[in-house]
mmCIF file of C-alpha atoms in Angstrom:
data_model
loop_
_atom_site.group_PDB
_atom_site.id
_atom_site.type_symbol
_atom_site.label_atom_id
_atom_site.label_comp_id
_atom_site.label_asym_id
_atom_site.label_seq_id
_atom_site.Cartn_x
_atom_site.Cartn_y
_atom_site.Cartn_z
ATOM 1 C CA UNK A 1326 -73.549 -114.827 -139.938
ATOM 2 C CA UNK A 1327 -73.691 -115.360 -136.185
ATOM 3 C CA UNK A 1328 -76.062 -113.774 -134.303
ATOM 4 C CA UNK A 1329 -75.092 -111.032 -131.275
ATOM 5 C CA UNK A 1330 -76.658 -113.436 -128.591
ATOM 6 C CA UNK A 1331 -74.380 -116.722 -129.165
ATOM 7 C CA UNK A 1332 -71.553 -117.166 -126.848
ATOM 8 C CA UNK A 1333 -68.129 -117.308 -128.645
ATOM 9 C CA UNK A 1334 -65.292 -120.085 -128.321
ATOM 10 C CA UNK A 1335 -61.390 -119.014 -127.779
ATOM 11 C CA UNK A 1336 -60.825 -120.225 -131.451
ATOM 12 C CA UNK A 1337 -63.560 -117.373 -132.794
ATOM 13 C CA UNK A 1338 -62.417 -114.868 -130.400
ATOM 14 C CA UNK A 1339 -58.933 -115.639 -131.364
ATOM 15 C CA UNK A 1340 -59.617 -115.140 -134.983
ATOM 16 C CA UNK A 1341 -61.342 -111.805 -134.514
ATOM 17 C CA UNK A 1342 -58.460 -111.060 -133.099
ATOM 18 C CA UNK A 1343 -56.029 -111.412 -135.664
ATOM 19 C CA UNK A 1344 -58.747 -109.609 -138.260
ATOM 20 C CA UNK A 1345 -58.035 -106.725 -135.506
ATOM 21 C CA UNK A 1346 -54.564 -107.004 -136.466
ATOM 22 C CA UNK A 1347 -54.898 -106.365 -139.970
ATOM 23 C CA UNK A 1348 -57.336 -103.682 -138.967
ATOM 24 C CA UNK A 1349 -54.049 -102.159 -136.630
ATOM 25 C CA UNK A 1350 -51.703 -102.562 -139.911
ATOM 26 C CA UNK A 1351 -54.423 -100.524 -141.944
ATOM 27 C CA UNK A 1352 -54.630 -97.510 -139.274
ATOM 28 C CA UNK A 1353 -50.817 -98.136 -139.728
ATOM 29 C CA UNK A 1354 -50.763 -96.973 -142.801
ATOM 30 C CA UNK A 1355 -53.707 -94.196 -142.567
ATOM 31 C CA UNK A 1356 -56.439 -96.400 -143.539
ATOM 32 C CA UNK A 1357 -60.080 -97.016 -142.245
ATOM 33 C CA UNK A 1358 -58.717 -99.439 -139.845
ATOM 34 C CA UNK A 1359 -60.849 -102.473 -140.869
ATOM 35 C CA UNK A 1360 -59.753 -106.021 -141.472
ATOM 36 C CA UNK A 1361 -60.443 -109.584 -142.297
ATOM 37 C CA UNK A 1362 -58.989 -113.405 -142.091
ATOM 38 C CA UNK A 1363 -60.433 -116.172 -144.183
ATOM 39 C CA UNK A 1364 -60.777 -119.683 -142.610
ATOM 40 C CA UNK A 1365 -61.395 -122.929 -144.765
ATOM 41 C CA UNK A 1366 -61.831 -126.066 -142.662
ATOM 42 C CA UNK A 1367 -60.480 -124.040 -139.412
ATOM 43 C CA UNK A 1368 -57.511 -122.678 -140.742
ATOM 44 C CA UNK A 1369 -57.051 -119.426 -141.674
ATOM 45 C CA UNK A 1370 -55.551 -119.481 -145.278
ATOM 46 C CA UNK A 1371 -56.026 -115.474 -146.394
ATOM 47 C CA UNK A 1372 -56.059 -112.136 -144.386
ATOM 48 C CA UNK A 1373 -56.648 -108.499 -145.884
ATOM 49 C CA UNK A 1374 -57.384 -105.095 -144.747
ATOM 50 C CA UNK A 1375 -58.603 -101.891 -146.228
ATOM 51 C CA UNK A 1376 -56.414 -100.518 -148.927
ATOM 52 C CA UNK A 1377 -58.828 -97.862 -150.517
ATOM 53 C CA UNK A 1378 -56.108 -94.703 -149.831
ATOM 54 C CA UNK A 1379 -52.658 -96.498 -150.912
ATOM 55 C CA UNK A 1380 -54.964 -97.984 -153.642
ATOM 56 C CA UNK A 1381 -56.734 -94.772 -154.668
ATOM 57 C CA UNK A 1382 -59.824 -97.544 -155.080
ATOM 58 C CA UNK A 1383 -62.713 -97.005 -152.958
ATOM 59 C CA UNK A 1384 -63.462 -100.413 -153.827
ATOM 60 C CA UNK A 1385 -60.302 -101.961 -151.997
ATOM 61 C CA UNK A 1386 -62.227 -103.132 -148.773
ATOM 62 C CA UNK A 1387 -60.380 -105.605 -146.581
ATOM 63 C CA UNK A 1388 -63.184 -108.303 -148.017
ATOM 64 C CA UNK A 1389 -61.688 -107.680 -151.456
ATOM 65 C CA UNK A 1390 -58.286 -107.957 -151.081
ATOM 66 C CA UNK A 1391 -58.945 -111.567 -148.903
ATOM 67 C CA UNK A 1392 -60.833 -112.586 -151.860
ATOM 68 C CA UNK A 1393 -58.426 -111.695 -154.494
ATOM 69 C CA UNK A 1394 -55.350 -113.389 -152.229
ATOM 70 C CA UNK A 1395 -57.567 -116.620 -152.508
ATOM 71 C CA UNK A 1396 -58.504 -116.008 -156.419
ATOM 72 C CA UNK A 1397 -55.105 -115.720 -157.428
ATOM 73 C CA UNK A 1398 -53.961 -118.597 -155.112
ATOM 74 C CA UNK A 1399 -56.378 -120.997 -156.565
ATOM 75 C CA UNK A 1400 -56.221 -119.488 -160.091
ATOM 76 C CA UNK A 1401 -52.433 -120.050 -159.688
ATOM 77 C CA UNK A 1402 -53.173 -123.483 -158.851
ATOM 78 C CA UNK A 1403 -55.242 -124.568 -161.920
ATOM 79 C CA UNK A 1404 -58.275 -124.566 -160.314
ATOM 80 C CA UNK A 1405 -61.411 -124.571 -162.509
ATOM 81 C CA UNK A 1406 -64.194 -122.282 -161.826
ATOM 82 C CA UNK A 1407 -66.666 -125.470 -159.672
ATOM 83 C CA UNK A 1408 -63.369 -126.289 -157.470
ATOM 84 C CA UNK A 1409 -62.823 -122.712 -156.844
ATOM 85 C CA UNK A 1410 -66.968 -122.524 -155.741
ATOM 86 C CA UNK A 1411 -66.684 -125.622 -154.094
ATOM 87 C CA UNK A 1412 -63.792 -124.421 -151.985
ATOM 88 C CA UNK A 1413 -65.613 -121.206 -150.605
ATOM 89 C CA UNK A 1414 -68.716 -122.752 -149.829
ATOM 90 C CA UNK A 1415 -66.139 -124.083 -147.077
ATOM 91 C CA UNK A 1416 -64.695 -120.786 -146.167
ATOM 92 C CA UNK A 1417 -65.827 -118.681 -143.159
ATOM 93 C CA UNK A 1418 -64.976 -114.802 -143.250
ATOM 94 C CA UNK A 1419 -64.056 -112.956 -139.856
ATOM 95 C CA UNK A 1420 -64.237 -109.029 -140.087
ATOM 96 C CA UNK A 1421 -63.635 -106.305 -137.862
ATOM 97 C CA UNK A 1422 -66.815 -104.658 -139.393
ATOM 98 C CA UNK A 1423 -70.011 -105.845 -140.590
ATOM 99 C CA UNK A 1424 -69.386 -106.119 -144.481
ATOM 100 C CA UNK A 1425 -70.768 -103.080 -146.796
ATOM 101 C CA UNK A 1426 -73.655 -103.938 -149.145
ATOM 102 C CA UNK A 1427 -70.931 -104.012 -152.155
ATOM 103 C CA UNK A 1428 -68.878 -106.747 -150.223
ATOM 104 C CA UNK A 1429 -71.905 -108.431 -148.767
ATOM 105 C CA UNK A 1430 -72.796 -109.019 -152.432
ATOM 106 C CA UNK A 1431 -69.769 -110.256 -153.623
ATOM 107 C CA UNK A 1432 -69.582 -112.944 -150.758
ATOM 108 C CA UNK A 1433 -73.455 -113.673 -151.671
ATOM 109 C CA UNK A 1434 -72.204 -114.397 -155.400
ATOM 110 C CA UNK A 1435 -68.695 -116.072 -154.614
ATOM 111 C CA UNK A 1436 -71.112 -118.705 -151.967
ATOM 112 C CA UNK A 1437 -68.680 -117.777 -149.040
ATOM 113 C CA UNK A 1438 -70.252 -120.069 -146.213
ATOM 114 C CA UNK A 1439 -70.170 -117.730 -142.848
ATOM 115 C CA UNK A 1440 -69.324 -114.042 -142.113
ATOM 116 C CA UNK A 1441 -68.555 -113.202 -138.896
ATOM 117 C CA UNK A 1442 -68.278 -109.672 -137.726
ATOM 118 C CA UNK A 1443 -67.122 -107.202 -135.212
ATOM 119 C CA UNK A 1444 -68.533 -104.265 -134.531
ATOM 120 C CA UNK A 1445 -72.012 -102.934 -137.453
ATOM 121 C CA UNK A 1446 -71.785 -101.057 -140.345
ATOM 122 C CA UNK A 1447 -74.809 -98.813 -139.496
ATOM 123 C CA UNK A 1448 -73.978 -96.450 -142.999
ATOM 124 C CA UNK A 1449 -73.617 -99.094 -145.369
ATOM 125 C CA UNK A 1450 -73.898 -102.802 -143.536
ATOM 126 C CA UNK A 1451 -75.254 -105.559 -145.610
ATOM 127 C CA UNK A 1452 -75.738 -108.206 -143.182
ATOM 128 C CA UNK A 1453 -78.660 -106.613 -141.364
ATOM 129 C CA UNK A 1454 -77.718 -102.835 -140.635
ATOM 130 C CA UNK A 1455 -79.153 -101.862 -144.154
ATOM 131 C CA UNK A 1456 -79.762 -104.877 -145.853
ATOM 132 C CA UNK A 1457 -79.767 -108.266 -144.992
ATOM 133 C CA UNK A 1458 -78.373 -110.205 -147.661
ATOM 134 C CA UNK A 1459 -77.128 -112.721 -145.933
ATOM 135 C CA UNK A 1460 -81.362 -113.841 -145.450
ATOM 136 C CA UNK A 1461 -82.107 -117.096 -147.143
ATOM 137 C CA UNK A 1462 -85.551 -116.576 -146.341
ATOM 138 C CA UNK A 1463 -85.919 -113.483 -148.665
ATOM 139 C CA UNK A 1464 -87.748 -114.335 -151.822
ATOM 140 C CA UNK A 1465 -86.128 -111.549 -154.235
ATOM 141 C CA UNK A 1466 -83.271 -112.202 -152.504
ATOM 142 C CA UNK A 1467 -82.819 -116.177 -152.073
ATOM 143 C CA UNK A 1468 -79.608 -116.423 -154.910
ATOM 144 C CA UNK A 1469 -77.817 -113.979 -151.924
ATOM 145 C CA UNK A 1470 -77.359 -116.263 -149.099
ATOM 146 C CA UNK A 1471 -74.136 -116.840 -147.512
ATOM 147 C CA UNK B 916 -80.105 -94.214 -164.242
ATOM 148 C CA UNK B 917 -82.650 -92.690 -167.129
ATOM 149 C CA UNK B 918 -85.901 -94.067 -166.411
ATOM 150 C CA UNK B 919 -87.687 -96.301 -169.505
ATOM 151 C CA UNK B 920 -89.963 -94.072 -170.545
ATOM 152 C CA UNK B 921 -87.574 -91.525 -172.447
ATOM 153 C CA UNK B 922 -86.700 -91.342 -175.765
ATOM 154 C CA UNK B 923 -82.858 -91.910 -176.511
ATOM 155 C CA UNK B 924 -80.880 -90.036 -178.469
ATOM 156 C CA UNK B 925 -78.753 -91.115 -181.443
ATOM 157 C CA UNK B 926 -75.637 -91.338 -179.340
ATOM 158 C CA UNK B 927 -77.147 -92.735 -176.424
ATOM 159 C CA UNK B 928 -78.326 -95.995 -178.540
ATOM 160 C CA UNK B 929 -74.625 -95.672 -180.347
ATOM 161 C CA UNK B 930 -73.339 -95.983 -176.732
ATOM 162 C CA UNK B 931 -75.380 -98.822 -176.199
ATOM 163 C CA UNK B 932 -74.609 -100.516 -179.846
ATOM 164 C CA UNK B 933 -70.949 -100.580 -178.229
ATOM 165 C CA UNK B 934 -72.024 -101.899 -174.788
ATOM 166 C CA UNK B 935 -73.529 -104.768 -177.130
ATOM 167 C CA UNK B 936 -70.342 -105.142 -178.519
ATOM 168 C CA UNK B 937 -68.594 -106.005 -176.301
ATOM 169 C CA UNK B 938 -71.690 -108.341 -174.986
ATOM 170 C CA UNK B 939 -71.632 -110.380 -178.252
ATOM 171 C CA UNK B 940 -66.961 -110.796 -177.590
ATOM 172 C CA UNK B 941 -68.463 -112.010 -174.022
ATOM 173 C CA UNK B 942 -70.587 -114.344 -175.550
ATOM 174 C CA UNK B 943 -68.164 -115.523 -178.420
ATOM 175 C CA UNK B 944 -65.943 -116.487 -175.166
ATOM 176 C CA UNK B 945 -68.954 -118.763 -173.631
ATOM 177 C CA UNK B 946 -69.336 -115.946 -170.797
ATOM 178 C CA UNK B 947 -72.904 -114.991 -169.768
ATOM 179 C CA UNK B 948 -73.178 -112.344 -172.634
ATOM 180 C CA UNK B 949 -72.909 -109.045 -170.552
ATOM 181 C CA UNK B 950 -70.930 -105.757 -172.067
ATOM 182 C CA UNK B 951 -70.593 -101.906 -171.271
ATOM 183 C CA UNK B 952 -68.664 -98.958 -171.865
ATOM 184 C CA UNK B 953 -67.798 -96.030 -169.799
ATOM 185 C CA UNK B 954 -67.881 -92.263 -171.111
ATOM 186 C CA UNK B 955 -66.045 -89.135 -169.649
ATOM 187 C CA UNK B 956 -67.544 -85.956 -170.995
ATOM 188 C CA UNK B 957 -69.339 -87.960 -173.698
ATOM 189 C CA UNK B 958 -66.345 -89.872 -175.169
ATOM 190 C CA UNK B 959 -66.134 -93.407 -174.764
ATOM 191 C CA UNK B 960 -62.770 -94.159 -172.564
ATOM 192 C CA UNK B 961 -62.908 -98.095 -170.927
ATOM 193 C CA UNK B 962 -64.705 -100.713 -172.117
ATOM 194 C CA UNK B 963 -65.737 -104.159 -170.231
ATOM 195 C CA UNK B 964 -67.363 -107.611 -170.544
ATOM 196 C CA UNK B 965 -68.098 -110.349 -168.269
ATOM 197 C CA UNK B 966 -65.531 -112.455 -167.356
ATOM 198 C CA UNK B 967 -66.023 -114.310 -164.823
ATOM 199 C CA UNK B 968 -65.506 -118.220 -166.536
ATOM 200 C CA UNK B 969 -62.215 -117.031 -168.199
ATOM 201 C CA UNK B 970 -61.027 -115.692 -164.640
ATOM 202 C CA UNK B 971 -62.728 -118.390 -162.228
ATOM 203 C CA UNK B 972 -63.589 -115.588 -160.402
ATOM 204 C CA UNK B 973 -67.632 -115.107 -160.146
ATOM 205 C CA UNK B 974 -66.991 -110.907 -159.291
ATOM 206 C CA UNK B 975 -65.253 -110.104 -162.489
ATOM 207 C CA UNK B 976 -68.573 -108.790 -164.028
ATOM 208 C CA UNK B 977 -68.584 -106.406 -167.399
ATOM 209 C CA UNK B 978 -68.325 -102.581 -164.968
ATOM 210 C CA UNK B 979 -66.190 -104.163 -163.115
ATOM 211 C CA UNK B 980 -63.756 -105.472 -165.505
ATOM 212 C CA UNK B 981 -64.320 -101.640 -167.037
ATOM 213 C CA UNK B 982 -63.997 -99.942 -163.895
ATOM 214 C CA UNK B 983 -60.384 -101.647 -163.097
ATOM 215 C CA UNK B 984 -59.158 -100.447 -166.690
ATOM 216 C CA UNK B 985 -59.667 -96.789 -165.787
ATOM 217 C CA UNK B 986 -58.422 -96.996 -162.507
ATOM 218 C CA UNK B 987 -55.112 -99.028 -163.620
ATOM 219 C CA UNK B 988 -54.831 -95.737 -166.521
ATOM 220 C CA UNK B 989 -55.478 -93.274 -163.889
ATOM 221 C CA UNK B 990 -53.561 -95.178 -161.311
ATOM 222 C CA UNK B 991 -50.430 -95.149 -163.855
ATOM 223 C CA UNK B 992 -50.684 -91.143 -164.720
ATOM 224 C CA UNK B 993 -50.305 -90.599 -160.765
ATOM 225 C CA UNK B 994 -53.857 -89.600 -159.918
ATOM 226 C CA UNK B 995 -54.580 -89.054 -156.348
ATOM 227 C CA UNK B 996 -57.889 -90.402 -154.763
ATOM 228 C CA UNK B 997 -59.741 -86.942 -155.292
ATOM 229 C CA UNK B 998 -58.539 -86.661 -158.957
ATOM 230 C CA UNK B 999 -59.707 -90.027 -159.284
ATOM 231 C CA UNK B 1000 -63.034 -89.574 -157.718
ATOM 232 C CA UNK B 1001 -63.633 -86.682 -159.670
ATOM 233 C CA UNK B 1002 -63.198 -88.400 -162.883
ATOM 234 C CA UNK B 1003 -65.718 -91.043 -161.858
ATOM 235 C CA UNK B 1004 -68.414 -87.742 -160.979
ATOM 236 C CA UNK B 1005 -67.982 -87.203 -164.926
ATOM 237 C CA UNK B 1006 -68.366 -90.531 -165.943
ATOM 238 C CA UNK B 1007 -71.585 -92.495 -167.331
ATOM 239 C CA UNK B 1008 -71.669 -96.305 -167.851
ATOM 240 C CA UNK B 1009 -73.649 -98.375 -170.700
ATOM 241 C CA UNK B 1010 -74.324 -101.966 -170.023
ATOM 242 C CA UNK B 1011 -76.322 -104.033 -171.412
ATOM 243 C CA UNK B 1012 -78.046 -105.981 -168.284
ATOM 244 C CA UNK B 1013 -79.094 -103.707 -164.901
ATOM 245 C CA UNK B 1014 -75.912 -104.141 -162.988
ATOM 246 C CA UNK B 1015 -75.909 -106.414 -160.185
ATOM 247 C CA UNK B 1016 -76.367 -105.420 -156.296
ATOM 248 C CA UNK B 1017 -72.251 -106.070 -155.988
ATOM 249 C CA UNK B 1018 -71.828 -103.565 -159.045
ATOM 250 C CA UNK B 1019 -74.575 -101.062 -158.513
ATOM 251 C CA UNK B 1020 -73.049 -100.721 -154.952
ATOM 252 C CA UNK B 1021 -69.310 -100.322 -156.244
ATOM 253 C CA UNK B 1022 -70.797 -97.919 -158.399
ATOM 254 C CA UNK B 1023 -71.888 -95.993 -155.979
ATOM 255 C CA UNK B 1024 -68.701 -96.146 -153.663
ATOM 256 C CA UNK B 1025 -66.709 -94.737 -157.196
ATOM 257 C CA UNK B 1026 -69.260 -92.157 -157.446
ATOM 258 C CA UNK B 1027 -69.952 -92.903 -161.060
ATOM 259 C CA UNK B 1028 -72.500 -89.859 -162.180
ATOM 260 C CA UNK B 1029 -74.766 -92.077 -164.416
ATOM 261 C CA UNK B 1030 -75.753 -95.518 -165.500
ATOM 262 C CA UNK B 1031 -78.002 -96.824 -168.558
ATOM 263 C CA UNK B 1032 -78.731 -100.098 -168.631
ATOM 264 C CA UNK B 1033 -80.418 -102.350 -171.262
ATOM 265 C CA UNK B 1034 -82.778 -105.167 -170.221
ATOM 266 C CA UNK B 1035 -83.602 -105.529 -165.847
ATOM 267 C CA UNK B 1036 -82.047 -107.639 -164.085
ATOM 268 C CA UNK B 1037 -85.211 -109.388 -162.480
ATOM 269 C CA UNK B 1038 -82.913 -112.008 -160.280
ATOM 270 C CA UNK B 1039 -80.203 -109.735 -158.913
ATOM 271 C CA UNK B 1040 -80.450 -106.063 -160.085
ATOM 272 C CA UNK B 1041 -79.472 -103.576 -158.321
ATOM 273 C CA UNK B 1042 -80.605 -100.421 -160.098
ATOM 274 C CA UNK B 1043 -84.154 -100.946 -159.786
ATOM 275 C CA UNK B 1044 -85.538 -104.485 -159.922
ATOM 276 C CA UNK B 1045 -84.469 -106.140 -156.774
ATOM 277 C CA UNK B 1046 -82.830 -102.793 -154.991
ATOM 278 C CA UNK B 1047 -82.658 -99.281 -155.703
ATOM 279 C CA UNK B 1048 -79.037 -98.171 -154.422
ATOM 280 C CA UNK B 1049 -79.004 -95.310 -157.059
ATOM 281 C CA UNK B 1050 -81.916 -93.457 -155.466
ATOM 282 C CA UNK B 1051 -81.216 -90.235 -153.811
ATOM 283 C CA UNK B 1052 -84.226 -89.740 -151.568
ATOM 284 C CA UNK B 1053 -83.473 -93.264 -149.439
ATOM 285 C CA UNK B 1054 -83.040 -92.054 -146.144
ATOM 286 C CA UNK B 1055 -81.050 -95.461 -145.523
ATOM 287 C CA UNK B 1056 -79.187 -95.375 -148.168
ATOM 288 C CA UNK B 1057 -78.313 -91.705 -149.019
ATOM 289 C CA UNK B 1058 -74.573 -92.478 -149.823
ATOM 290 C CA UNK B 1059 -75.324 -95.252 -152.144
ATOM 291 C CA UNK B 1060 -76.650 -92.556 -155.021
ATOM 292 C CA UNK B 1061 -74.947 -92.291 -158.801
#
């Protein structure tokens, strides 16, 4: 996770940017307007946004459906479980909001490299507005580090 | 979550018997051997186990492979998002191994009413051992209770 401080390029702001569209699609359709792009090697290759109402899953953050476009994708592809690691410890994740403890989590465990994020999650953040499990420096925590 | 130092009733260990269950079908599958079971009003009505080799996806713990079978039923008979989350407030989950942070958090976010749990998780529970998402009195967490 970047830090607020750092200065960011065109290409970071421009990515944002098209998590805010996804965000825009979910308020579309009467959602928490919150949205995400995957990137692996600079290119985004997955996008999601909130789907908990059309869903009727509160788990259906935009994280998860990213995640589960990738999943199938790679499944799809034959990919065994080490490729499949191998290929998100490559991925950075650009969110409109700071990921929720659940997602934070499930980035932690699928080794996602980077999360960047928009605006925090002050009710539920994991990456430092309630927990930081992002920290590598944690020693309970040191198996959740993005 | 029922703290350790009760004494369990006949149907409570049943309930965890079946949680083992399914464990033991985990393990026959060379999955880390993790099982549970989900009641409504004290009848047993999903089932789950880890799969996350078979899937290639490191998220498909045992609640949450159990979680996505009720909300596919409930999902199919037309439930809206209330109905649905008023099911969960019914519901108590048996699994063998102290969910994860990533489940004890999606837990939470269903509003799932209880959880038992066999052995901790000492590396990545989230239901005591490494965080405590179910408890109420967490200023910082008040949402995050079962």
């Amino acid at each position: 996770m970047a830090s607020s401080g750092e200065e960011w390029s065109p290409d970071t702001l421009a990515f944002m940017d098209l998590a805010i569209q996804q965000a825009k699609l979910a308020l579309d359709s009467l959602e928490v307007p919150v949205g995400c792009v995957i990137l692996e090697d600079g290119k985004v290759i997955a996008a999601g946004r909130n789907r908990t109402t059309e869903t009727r899953n509160a788990t259906r953050h935009a994280e998860m459906e990213a995640i589960d476009v990738l999943l199938d994708q790679w499944q799809k592809n034959g990919l065994s479980q080490s490729e499949i690691a191998e290929k998100f410890s490559k991925c950075c994740l650009y969110v409109t909001c700071e990921p929720c403890i659940m997602c934070a989590a499930a980035l932690s465990i699928l080794g996602i490299k980077e999360v960047y994020y928009g605006c925090a999650n002050e009710k539920f953040g994991g990456c430092g507005s309630i927990l930081s499990l992002h920290l590598s420096d944690s020693k309970m925590l040191n198996r959740f580090t993005f």
